[in-house]
């Protein structure tokens, strides 16, 4: 049936994103799904799900499709427009997926201003972070992203609600990591590292960052290895450990390349310019404006 076909596509793409499937392969599959659902006149999944997925993957990889060979229905609209269209159609599943995709894109691009805008614009979708008992394993991705961002804002604002939200997410992943370690253990360790970072506990933060990175490497989860190394780099920079900062930037860059997030990896040149000795040889001749690490 049409509903089953749409459901199967959504589940497949979501699980591919969560498992860190290589971006070029997933983009090809998104294109194939778009063509299939266009033939079936499934405009909802095209505009409200596949288009945001395409935007997310394209922003990280730099891969774009020639619009003359694809579909106008895959034209990328701002996340807020997608959400408003889904709300008007009472498609609540698409609302949540669009918000999570927008938040995930902001996380990987470290666009904290946009992430804050998303979380404050749709507070009902994140209110479960205020109560550990409301957190469900079916929402583990938004819990993870919301938890990481909460620890970041806890350090930036010193407002108590952010540290509590982060701790609620951490407590949930402590339980979930026992039920589904492949999906949850690296997320748990990274959230724990950010808690220790926020508390100024350097030794435990280092232990947790190491555990998060080791776990992602063990399972070849390049997307999460990249983000764990990147957040570790910012941690080491904050405590003045330049050697480890260099090492983590390089490891994050390499993991992003393996995942297929080439555009994001190249953006790390801006960070590597403060430590030019570790700039990959393939990037040595690129003329990029310099900027401070943070």
PDB file of C-alpha atoms in Angstrom:
ATOM      1  CA  UNK A   1       0.000   0.000   0.000  1.00  0.00           C
ATOM      2  CA  UNK A   2       0.975   3.643  -0.322  1.00  0.00           C
ATOM      3  CA  UNK A   3       1.149   4.131   3.436  1.00  0.00           C
ATOM      4  CA  UNK A   4       3.387   1.085   3.849  1.00  0.00           C
ATOM      5  CA  UNK A   5       5.698   2.252   1.070  1.00  0.00           C
ATOM      6  CA  UNK A   6       6.045   5.698   2.661  1.00  0.00           C
ATOM      7  CA  UNK A   7       6.607   4.190   6.103  1.00  0.00           C
ATOM      8  CA  UNK A   8       9.286   1.803   4.807  1.00  0.00           C
ATOM      9  CA  UNK A   9      11.156   4.640   3.106  1.00  0.00           C
ATOM     10  CA  UNK A  10      11.117   6.770   6.239  1.00  0.00           C
ATOM     11  CA  UNK A  11      12.307   3.957   8.488  1.00  0.00           C
ATOM     12  CA  UNK A  12      15.087   2.996   6.083  1.00  0.00           C
ATOM     13  CA  UNK A  13      16.399   6.559   5.707  1.00  0.00           C
ATOM     14  CA  UNK A  14      16.173   7.332   9.433  1.00  0.00           C
ATOM     15  CA  UNK A  15      18.046   4.174  10.380  1.00  0.00           C
ATOM     16  CA  UNK A  16      20.656   4.885   7.702  1.00  0.00           C
ATOM     17  CA  UNK A  17      21.203   8.334   9.189  1.00  0.00           C
ATOM     18  CA  UNK A  18      21.414   6.979  12.723  1.00  0.00           C
ATOM     19  CA  UNK A  19      23.903   4.280  11.749  1.00  0.00           C
ATOM     20  CA  UNK A  20      26.148   6.755   9.907  1.00  0.00           C
ATOM     21  CA  UNK A  21      25.778   5.293   6.437  1.00  0.00           C
ATOM     22  CA  UNK A  22      28.210   6.922   4.013  1.00  0.00           C
ATOM     23  CA  UNK A  23      26.683  10.110   2.665  1.00  0.00           C
ATOM     24  CA  UNK A  24      27.259   9.627  -1.110  1.00  0.00           C
ATOM     25  CA  UNK A  25      25.548   6.236  -0.979  1.00  0.00           C
ATOM     26  CA  UNK A  26      22.644   7.560   1.064  1.00  0.00           C
ATOM     27  CA  UNK A  27      22.195  10.558  -1.240  1.00  0.00           C
ATOM     28  CA  UNK A  28      21.926   8.226  -4.225  1.00  0.00           C
ATOM     29  CA  UNK A  29      19.260   6.273  -2.348  1.00  0.00           C
ATOM     30  CA  UNK A  30      17.415   9.473  -1.411  1.00  0.00           C
ATOM     31  CA  UNK A  31      17.377  10.397  -5.105  1.00  0.00           C
ATOM     32  CA  UNK A  32      16.003   6.958  -6.018  1.00  0.00           C
ATOM     33  CA  UNK A  33      13.326   7.209  -3.321  1.00  0.00           C
ATOM     34  CA  UNK A  34      12.396  10.680  -4.589  1.00  0.00           C
ATOM     35  CA  UNK A  35      11.920   9.409  -8.134  1.00  0.00           C
ATOM     36  CA  UNK A  36       9.882   6.450  -6.896  1.00  0.00           C
ATOM     37  CA  UNK A  37       7.539   8.497  -4.715  1.00  0.00           C
ATOM     38  CA  UNK A  38       7.150  11.129  -7.415  1.00  0.00           C
ATOM     39  CA  UNK A  39       5.884   8.442  -9.771  1.00  0.00           C
ATOM     40  CA  UNK A  40       3.419   7.389  -7.061  1.00  0.00           C
ATOM     41  CA  UNK A  41       2.398  11.025  -6.497  1.00  0.00           C
ATOM     42  CA  UNK A  42       3.479  10.936  -2.846  1.00  0.00           C
ATOM     43  CA  UNK A  43       4.156  14.656  -2.547  1.00  0.00           C
ATOM     44  CA  UNK A  44       4.085  14.681   1.235  1.00  0.00           C
ATOM     45  CA  UNK A  45       7.148  12.505   1.774  1.00  0.00           C
ATOM     46  CA  UNK A  46       8.992  14.340  -1.009  1.00  0.00           C
ATOM     47  CA  UNK A  47       8.513  17.838   0.337  1.00  0.00           C
ATOM     48  CA  UNK A  48       8.326  17.169   4.069  1.00  0.00           C
ATOM     49  CA  UNK A  49      10.918  14.427   4.548  1.00  0.00           C
ATOM     50  CA  UNK A  50      13.182  13.663   1.603  1.00  0.00           C
ATOM     51  CA  UNK A  51      13.831  17.362   0.870  1.00  0.00           C
ATOM     52  CA  UNK A  52      15.030  18.086   4.453  1.00  0.00           C
ATOM     53  CA  UNK A  53      17.154  14.910   4.387  1.00  0.00           C
ATOM     54  CA  UNK A  54      18.712  16.051   1.112  1.00  0.00           C
ATOM     55  CA  UNK A  55      19.421  19.500   2.590  1.00  0.00           C
ATOM     56  CA  UNK A  56      21.085  17.953   5.658  1.00  0.00           C
ATOM     57  CA  UNK A  57      23.312  15.594   3.666  1.00  0.00           C
ATOM     58  CA  UNK A  58      24.157  18.180   1.021  1.00  0.00           C
ATOM     59  CA  UNK A  59      25.169  20.788   3.604  1.00  0.00           C
ATOM     60  CA  UNK A  60      27.729  18.365   5.052  1.00  0.00           C
ATOM     61  CA  UNK A  61      28.998  16.750   1.859  1.00  0.00           C
ATOM     62  CA  UNK A  62      28.791  19.560  -0.682  1.00  0.00           C
ATOM     63  CA  UNK A  63      27.099  17.130  -3.070  1.00  0.00           C
ATOM     64  CA  UNK A  64      24.199  18.657  -4.981  1.00  0.00           C
ATOM     65  CA  UNK A  65      21.933  17.252  -7.643  1.00  0.00           C
ATOM     66  CA  UNK A  66      21.292  18.937 -10.965  1.00  0.00           C
ATOM     67  CA  UNK A  67      17.687  20.141 -10.562  1.00  0.00           C
ATOM     68  CA  UNK A  68      17.017  19.509 -14.248  1.00  0.00           C
ATOM     69  CA  UNK A  69      17.681  15.807 -13.713  1.00  0.00           C
ATOM     70  CA  UNK A  70      15.887  15.509 -10.401  1.00  0.00           C
ATOM     71  CA  UNK A  71      12.579  16.829  -9.184  1.00  0.00           C
ATOM     72  CA  UNK A  72      11.299  20.290  -8.387  1.00  0.00           C
ATOM     73  CA  UNK A  73       9.512  18.673  -5.435  1.00  0.00           C
ATOM     74  CA  UNK A  74      12.914  18.142  -3.820  1.00  0.00           C
ATOM     75  CA  UNK A  75      13.531  21.882  -3.721  1.00  0.00           C
ATOM     76  CA  UNK A  76      14.877  22.730  -0.301  1.00  0.00           C
ATOM     77  CA  UNK A  77      12.728  24.967   1.883  1.00  0.00           C
ATOM     78  CA  UNK A  78      13.725  26.391   5.280  1.00  0.00           C
ATOM     79  CA  UNK A  79      12.967  23.974   8.126  1.00  0.00           C
ATOM     80  CA  UNK A  80      10.408  26.392   9.582  1.00  0.00           C
ATOM     81  CA  UNK A  81       8.490  26.396   6.286  1.00  0.00           C
ATOM     82  CA  UNK A  82       8.554  22.603   6.157  1.00  0.00           C
ATOM     83  CA  UNK A  83       7.257  22.407   9.730  1.00  0.00           C
ATOM     84  CA  UNK A  84       4.473  24.926   9.070  1.00  0.00           C
ATOM     85  CA  UNK A  85       3.368  22.991   5.975  1.00  0.00           C
ATOM     86  CA  UNK A  86       3.374  19.731   7.928  1.00  0.00           C
ATOM     87  CA  UNK A  87       1.394  21.328  10.763  1.00  0.00           C
ATOM     88  CA  UNK A  88      -1.160  22.672   8.298  1.00  0.00           C
ATOM     89  CA  UNK A  89      -1.557  19.150   6.895  1.00  0.00           C
ATOM     90  CA  UNK A  90      -1.622  17.674  10.422  1.00  0.00           C
ATOM     91  CA  UNK A  91       1.367  15.482   9.556  1.00  0.00           C
ATOM     92  CA  UNK A  92       2.872  15.372  13.053  1.00  0.00           C
ATOM     93  CA  UNK A  93       5.467  12.728  12.175  1.00  0.00           C
ATOM     94  CA  UNK A  94       6.951  14.986   9.519  1.00  0.00           C
ATOM     95  CA  UNK A  95       7.012  17.885  12.000  1.00  0.00           C
ATOM     96  CA  UNK A  96       9.209  15.997  14.436  1.00  0.00           C
ATOM     97  CA  UNK A  97      11.486  14.586  11.733  1.00  0.00           C
ATOM     98  CA  UNK A  98      11.996  18.005  10.119  1.00  0.00           C
ATOM     99  CA  UNK A  99      12.851  19.594  13.466  1.00  0.00           C
ATOM    100  CA  UNK A 100      15.314  16.832  14.368  1.00  0.00           C
ATOM    101  CA  UNK A 101      16.978  17.085  10.949  1.00  0.00           C
ATOM    102  CA  UNK A 102      17.303  20.855  11.317  1.00  0.00           C
ATOM    103  CA  UNK A 103      18.708  20.471  14.809  1.00  0.00           C
ATOM    104  CA  UNK A 104      21.121  17.763  13.660  1.00  0.00           C
ATOM    105  CA  UNK A 105      22.388  19.936  10.830  1.00  0.00           C
ATOM    106  CA  UNK A 106      22.950  22.791  13.290  1.00  0.00           C
ATOM    107  CA  UNK A 107      24.837  20.441  15.609  1.00  0.00           C
ATOM    108  CA  UNK A 108      27.226  19.175  12.933  1.00  0.00           C
ATOM    109  CA  UNK A 109      27.779  22.687  11.572  1.00  0.00           C
ATOM    110  CA  UNK A 110      28.106  24.096  15.109  1.00  0.00           C
ATOM    111  CA  UNK A 111      25.449  26.663  14.292  1.00  0.00           C
ATOM    112  CA  UNK A 112      24.369  27.087  17.896  1.00  0.00           C
ATOM    113  CA  UNK A 113      22.315  30.210  17.181  1.00  0.00           C
ATOM    114  CA  UNK A 114      20.097  28.296  14.755  1.00  0.00           C
ATOM    115  CA  UNK A 115      19.879  25.320  17.121  1.00  0.00           C
ATOM    116  CA  UNK A 116      18.722  27.629  19.904  1.00  0.00           C
ATOM    117  CA  UNK A 117      16.152  29.168  17.558  1.00  0.00           C
ATOM    118  CA  UNK A 118      14.769  25.720  16.693  1.00  0.00           C
ATOM    119  CA  UNK A 119      14.551  24.545  20.312  1.00  0.00           C
ATOM    120  CA  UNK A 120      12.848  27.740  21.490  1.00  0.00           C
ATOM    121  CA  UNK A 121      10.487  27.909  18.510  1.00  0.00           C
ATOM    122  CA  UNK A 122       9.175  24.370  19.105  1.00  0.00           C
ATOM    123  CA  UNK A 123       9.420  23.951  22.899  1.00  0.00           C
ATOM    124  CA  UNK A 124       6.817  21.179  23.103  1.00  0.00           C
ATOM    125  CA  UNK A 125       9.085  18.877  21.105  1.00  0.00           C
ATOM    126  CA  UNK A 126      11.850  19.270  23.690  1.00  0.00           C
ATOM    127  CA  UNK A 127       9.953  19.614  26.959  1.00  0.00           C
ATOM    128  CA  UNK A 128      10.603  15.943  27.736  1.00  0.00           C
ATOM    129  CA  UNK A 129      14.224  16.963  28.448  1.00  0.00           C
ATOM    130  CA  UNK A 130      12.919  18.652  31.586  1.00  0.00           C
ATOM    131  CA  UNK A 131      11.710  15.352  33.050  1.00  0.00           C
ATOM    132  CA  UNK A 132      13.758  12.153  32.953  1.00  0.00           C
ATOM    133  CA  UNK A 133      10.577  10.088  33.294  1.00  0.00           C
ATOM    134  CA  UNK A 134       9.242  11.471  30.001  1.00  0.00           C
ATOM    135  CA  UNK A 135      12.264  10.418  27.966  1.00  0.00           C
ATOM    136  CA  UNK A 136      11.632   7.409  25.732  1.00  0.00           C
ATOM    137  CA  UNK A 137      14.173   5.333  23.823  1.00  0.00           C
ATOM    138  CA  UNK A 138      12.140   5.891  20.640  1.00  0.00           C
ATOM    139  CA  UNK A 139      13.266   9.541  20.840  1.00  0.00           C
ATOM    140  CA  UNK A 140      16.931   8.799  21.519  1.00  0.00           C
ATOM    141  CA  UNK A 141      18.258  10.988  18.673  1.00  0.00           C
ATOM    142  CA  UNK A 142      16.528  14.185  19.761  1.00  0.00           C
ATOM    143  CA  UNK A 143      17.447  13.353  23.363  1.00  0.00           C
ATOM    144  CA  UNK A 144      21.108  12.978  22.409  1.00  0.00           C
ATOM    145  CA  UNK A 145      21.294  16.163  20.335  1.00  0.00           C
ATOM    146  CA  UNK A 146      19.275  18.121  22.880  1.00  0.00           C
ATOM    147  CA  UNK A 147      21.502  16.837  25.671  1.00  0.00           C
ATOM    148  CA  UNK A 148      24.740  17.837  23.935  1.00  0.00           C
ATOM    149  CA  UNK A 149      23.399  21.286  23.132  1.00  0.00           C
ATOM    150  CA  UNK A 150      22.154  21.677  26.693  1.00  0.00           C
ATOM    151  CA  UNK A 151      25.629  21.092  28.124  1.00  0.00           C
ATOM    152  CA  UNK A 152      27.038  23.613  25.644  1.00  0.00           C
ATOM    153  CA  UNK A 153      24.513  26.251  26.689  1.00  0.00           C
ATOM    154  CA  UNK A 154      25.068  25.392  30.351  1.00  0.00           C
ATOM    155  CA  UNK A 155      28.699  26.493  29.932  1.00  0.00           C
ATOM    156  CA  UNK A 156      27.808  29.525  27.852  1.00  0.00           C
ATOM    157  CA  UNK A 157      24.952  30.869  29.968  1.00  0.00           C
ATOM    158  CA  UNK A 158      25.437  29.303  33.433  1.00  0.00           C
ATOM    159  CA  UNK A 159      21.665  28.937  33.545  1.00  0.00           C
ATOM    160  CA  UNK A 160      20.714  25.906  35.718  1.00  0.00           C
ATOM    161  CA  UNK A 161      17.965  24.554  33.474  1.00  0.00           C
ATOM    162  CA  UNK A 162      20.496  23.681  30.772  1.00  0.00           C
ATOM    163  CA  UNK A 163      22.721  21.554  33.004  1.00  0.00           C
ATOM    164  CA  UNK A 164      19.612  19.780  34.326  1.00  0.00           C
ATOM    165  CA  UNK A 165      18.408  19.035  30.804  1.00  0.00           C
ATOM    166  CA  UNK A 166      21.803  17.631  29.896  1.00  0.00           C
ATOM    167  CA  UNK A 167      21.869  15.477  33.031  1.00  0.00           C
ATOM    168  CA  UNK A 168      18.383  14.128  32.261  1.00  0.00           C
ATOM    169  CA  UNK A 169      19.552  13.106  28.784  1.00  0.00           C
ATOM    170  CA  UNK A 170      22.673  11.509  30.270  1.00  0.00           C
ATOM    171  CA  UNK A 171      20.615   9.536  32.804  1.00  0.00           C
ATOM    172  CA  UNK A 172      18.394   8.244  30.006  1.00  0.00           C
ATOM    173  CA  UNK A 173      21.365   7.094  27.933  1.00  0.00           C
ATOM    174  CA  UNK A 174      22.915   5.405  30.941  1.00  0.00           C
ATOM    175  CA  UNK A 175      19.851   3.139  30.965  1.00  0.00           C
ATOM    176  CA  UNK A 176      19.520   2.833  27.186  1.00  0.00           C
ATOM    177  CA  UNK A 177      23.195   1.926  26.717  1.00  0.00           C
ATOM    178  CA  UNK A 178      22.512  -1.274  28.637  1.00  0.00           C
ATOM    179  CA  UNK A 179      19.580  -2.154  26.367  1.00  0.00           C
ATOM    180  CA  UNK A 180      21.142  -1.163  23.046  1.00  0.00           C
ATOM    181  CA  UNK A 181      24.881  -0.534  23.395  1.00  0.00           C
ATOM    182  CA  UNK A 182      25.528  -0.289  19.638  1.00  0.00           C
ATOM    183  CA  UNK A 183      23.130   2.650  19.307  1.00  0.00           C
ATOM    184  CA  UNK A 184      23.587   4.250  22.700  1.00  0.00           C
ATOM    185  CA  UNK A 185      26.956   3.610  24.349  1.00  0.00           C
ATOM    186  CA  UNK A 186      28.994   6.137  22.362  1.00  0.00           C
ATOM    187  CA  UNK A 187      26.256   8.723  22.868  1.00  0.00           C
ATOM    188  CA  UNK A 188      26.303   8.039  26.599  1.00  0.00           C
ATOM    189  CA  UNK A 189      30.082   8.497  26.840  1.00  0.00           C
ATOM    190  CA  UNK A 190      30.002  11.739  24.836  1.00  0.00           C
ATOM    191  CA  UNK A 191      27.213  13.195  26.972  1.00  0.00           C
ATOM    192  CA  UNK A 192      29.153  12.154  30.069  1.00  0.00           C
ATOM    193  CA  UNK A 193      32.278  13.869  28.723  1.00  0.00           C
ATOM    194  CA  UNK A 194      30.299  17.066  28.193  1.00  0.00           C
ATOM    195  CA  UNK A 195      28.921  16.894  31.731  1.00  0.00           C
ATOM    196  CA  UNK A 196      32.446  16.598  33.157  1.00  0.00           C
ATOM    197  CA  UNK A 197      33.592  19.390  30.839  1.00  0.00           C
ATOM    198  CA  UNK A 198      30.789  21.598  32.179  1.00  0.00           C
ATOM    199  CA  UNK A 199      31.753  20.728  35.755  1.00  0.00           C
ATOM    200  CA  UNK A 200      35.449  21.411  35.163  1.00  0.00           C
ATOM    201  CA  UNK A 201      36.422  17.788  35.895  1.00  0.00           C
ATOM    202  CA  UNK A 202      39.261  17.477  33.383  1.00  0.00           C
ATOM    203  CA  UNK A 203      40.387  13.937  34.197  1.00  0.00           C
ATOM    204  CA  UNK A 204      36.925  12.395  33.934  1.00  0.00           C
ATOM    205  CA  UNK A 205      36.131  14.428  30.819  1.00  0.00           C
ATOM    206  CA  UNK A 206      39.228  13.034  29.097  1.00  0.00           C
ATOM    207  CA  UNK A 207      38.310   9.478  30.123  1.00  0.00           C
ATOM    208  CA  UNK A 208      34.798   9.878  28.725  1.00  0.00           C
ATOM    209  CA  UNK A 209      35.917  11.494  25.472  1.00  0.00           C
ATOM    210  CA  UNK A 210      38.400   8.628  24.991  1.00  0.00           C
ATOM    211  CA  UNK A 211      35.647   6.071  25.657  1.00  0.00           C
ATOM    212  CA  UNK A 212      33.251   7.752  23.205  1.00  0.00           C
ATOM    213  CA  UNK A 213      35.856   7.883  20.445  1.00  0.00           C
ATOM    214  CA  UNK A 214      37.012   4.302  21.066  1.00  0.00           C
ATOM    215  CA  UNK A 215      33.442   3.034  20.888  1.00  0.00           C
ATOM    216  CA  UNK A 216      32.703   4.783  17.589  1.00  0.00           C
ATOM    217  CA  UNK A 217      35.944   3.491  16.067  1.00  0.00           C
ATOM    218  CA  UNK A 218      35.141  -0.045  17.202  1.00  0.00           C
ATOM    219  CA  UNK A 219      31.873  -0.004  15.261  1.00  0.00           C
ATOM    220  CA  UNK A 220      33.106   2.136  12.327  1.00  0.00           C
ATOM    221  CA  UNK A 221      30.540   4.846  13.129  1.00  0.00           C
ATOM    222  CA  UNK A 222      32.363   7.593  11.260  1.00  0.00           C
ATOM    223  CA  UNK A 223      29.725  10.305  11.734  1.00  0.00           C
ATOM    224  CA  UNK A 224      29.783   9.945  15.508  1.00  0.00           C
ATOM    225  CA  UNK A 225      33.545   9.486  15.606  1.00  0.00           C
ATOM    226  CA  UNK A 226      33.844  12.793  13.761  1.00  0.00           C
ATOM    227  CA  UNK A 227      31.586  14.677  16.117  1.00  0.00           C
ATOM    228  CA  UNK A 228      33.132  13.089  19.235  1.00  0.00           C
ATOM    229  CA  UNK A 229      36.625  14.103  18.082  1.00  0.00           C
ATOM    230  CA  UNK A 230      35.434  17.594  17.160  1.00  0.00           C
ATOM    231  CA  UNK A 231      33.834  18.205  20.546  1.00  0.00           C
ATOM    232  CA  UNK A 232      36.941  16.760  22.204  1.00  0.00           C
ATOM    233  CA  UNK A 233      39.065  19.227  20.217  1.00  0.00           C
ATOM    234  CA  UNK A 234      37.063  22.139  21.592  1.00  0.00           C
ATOM    235  CA  UNK A 235      37.413  20.702  25.088  1.00  0.00           C
ATOM    236  CA  UNK A 236      41.198  20.391  24.791  1.00  0.00           C
ATOM    237  CA  UNK A 237      41.391  23.891  23.362  1.00  0.00           C
ATOM    238  CA  UNK A 238      39.478  25.209  26.384  1.00  0.00           C
ATOM    239  CA  UNK A 239      42.076  23.749  28.763  1.00  0.00           C
ATOM    240  CA  UNK A 240      45.027  24.912  26.675  1.00  0.00           C
ATOM    241  CA  UNK A 241      46.272  21.503  25.506  1.00  0.00           C
ATOM    242  CA  UNK A 242      47.403  22.428  21.983  1.00  0.00           C
ATOM    243  CA  UNK A 243      48.870  19.050  21.066  1.00  0.00           C
ATOM    244  CA  UNK A 244      45.641  17.181  21.818  1.00  0.00           C
ATOM    245  CA  UNK A 245      43.635  19.927  20.112  1.00  0.00           C
ATOM    246  CA  UNK A 246      45.653  19.345  16.921  1.00  0.00           C
ATOM    247  CA  UNK A 247      45.269  15.585  17.210  1.00  0.00           C
ATOM    248  CA  UNK A 248      41.493  15.730  17.678  1.00  0.00           C
ATOM    249  CA  UNK A 249      40.973  18.179  14.814  1.00  0.00           C
ATOM    250  CA  UNK A 250      42.906  15.870  12.520  1.00  0.00           C
ATOM    251  CA  UNK A 251      40.986  12.795  13.675  1.00  0.00           C
ATOM    252  CA  UNK A 252      37.674  14.598  13.270  1.00  0.00           C
ATOM    253  CA  UNK A 253      38.644  15.697   9.757  1.00  0.00           C
ATOM    254  CA  UNK A 254      39.623  12.143   8.790  1.00  0.00           C
ATOM    255  CA  UNK A 255      36.367  10.680  10.139  1.00  0.00           C
ATOM    256  CA  UNK A 256      34.277  13.269   8.309  1.00  0.00           C
ATOM    257  CA  UNK A 257      36.090  12.353   5.078  1.00  0.00           C
ATOM    258  CA  UNK A 258      35.379   8.650   5.646  1.00  0.00           C
ATOM    259  CA  UNK A 259      31.700   9.438   6.237  1.00  0.00           C
ATOM    260  CA  UNK A 260      31.541  11.507   3.061  1.00  0.00           C
ATOM    261  CA  UNK A 261      31.063  14.886   4.772  1.00  0.00           C
ATOM    262  CA  UNK A 262      33.740  16.506   2.600  1.00  0.00           C
ATOM    263  CA  UNK A 263      32.392  20.058   2.848  1.00  0.00           C
ATOM    264  CA  UNK A 264      32.349  19.848   6.639  1.00  0.00           C
ATOM    265  CA  UNK A 265      35.858  18.345   6.672  1.00  0.00           C
ATOM    266  CA  UNK A 266      37.172  21.155   4.509  1.00  0.00           C
ATOM    267  CA  UNK A 267      35.628  23.688   6.887  1.00  0.00           C
ATOM    268  CA  UNK A 268      37.935  22.323   9.566  1.00  0.00           C
ATOM    269  CA  UNK A 269      40.793  23.949   7.629  1.00  0.00           C
ATOM    270  CA  UNK A 270      39.742  27.126   9.390  1.00  0.00           C
ATOM    271  CA  UNK A 271      40.606  25.462  12.667  1.00  0.00           C
ATOM    272  CA  UNK A 272      43.702  23.726  11.359  1.00  0.00           C
ATOM    273  CA  UNK A 273      45.183  27.033  10.235  1.00  0.00           C
ATOM    274  CA  UNK A 274      46.010  27.848  13.836  1.00  0.00           C
ATOM    275  CA  UNK A 275      48.044  24.616  13.876  1.00  0.00           C
ATOM    276  CA  UNK A 276      49.349  24.449  10.255  1.00  0.00           C
ATOM    277  CA  UNK A 277      51.700  21.564  10.949  1.00  0.00           C
ATOM    278  CA  UNK A 278      48.791  19.131  10.902  1.00  0.00           C
ATOM    279  CA  UNK A 279      46.979  20.422   7.808  1.00  0.00           C
ATOM    280  CA  UNK A 280      46.460  17.418   5.493  1.00  0.00           C
ATOM    281  CA  UNK A 281      48.768  17.525   2.483  1.00  0.00           C
ATOM    282  CA  UNK A 282      45.779  17.613   0.113  1.00  0.00           C
ATOM    283  CA  UNK A 283      44.793  20.920   1.658  1.00  0.00           C
ATOM    284  CA  UNK A 284      48.142  22.664   1.814  1.00  0.00           C
ATOM    285  CA  UNK A 285      47.599  24.734  -1.329  1.00  0.00           C
ATOM    286  CA  UNK A 286      44.123  25.963  -0.504  1.00  0.00           C
ATOM    287  CA  UNK A 287      44.005  29.639   0.358  1.00  0.00           C
ATOM    288  CA  UNK A 288      41.533  30.023   3.211  1.00  0.00           C
ATOM    289  CA  UNK A 289      41.096  33.019   5.483  1.00  0.00           C
ATOM    290  CA  UNK A 290      42.522  32.476   8.936  1.00  0.00           C
ATOM    291  CA  UNK A 291      40.475  32.645  12.110  1.00  0.00           C
ATOM    292  CA  UNK A 292      40.889  31.763  15.746  1.00  0.00           C
ATOM    293  CA  UNK A 293      39.958  28.254  16.821  1.00  0.00           C
ATOM    294  CA  UNK A 294      36.910  29.341  18.757  1.00  0.00           C
TER     295      UNK A 294
END
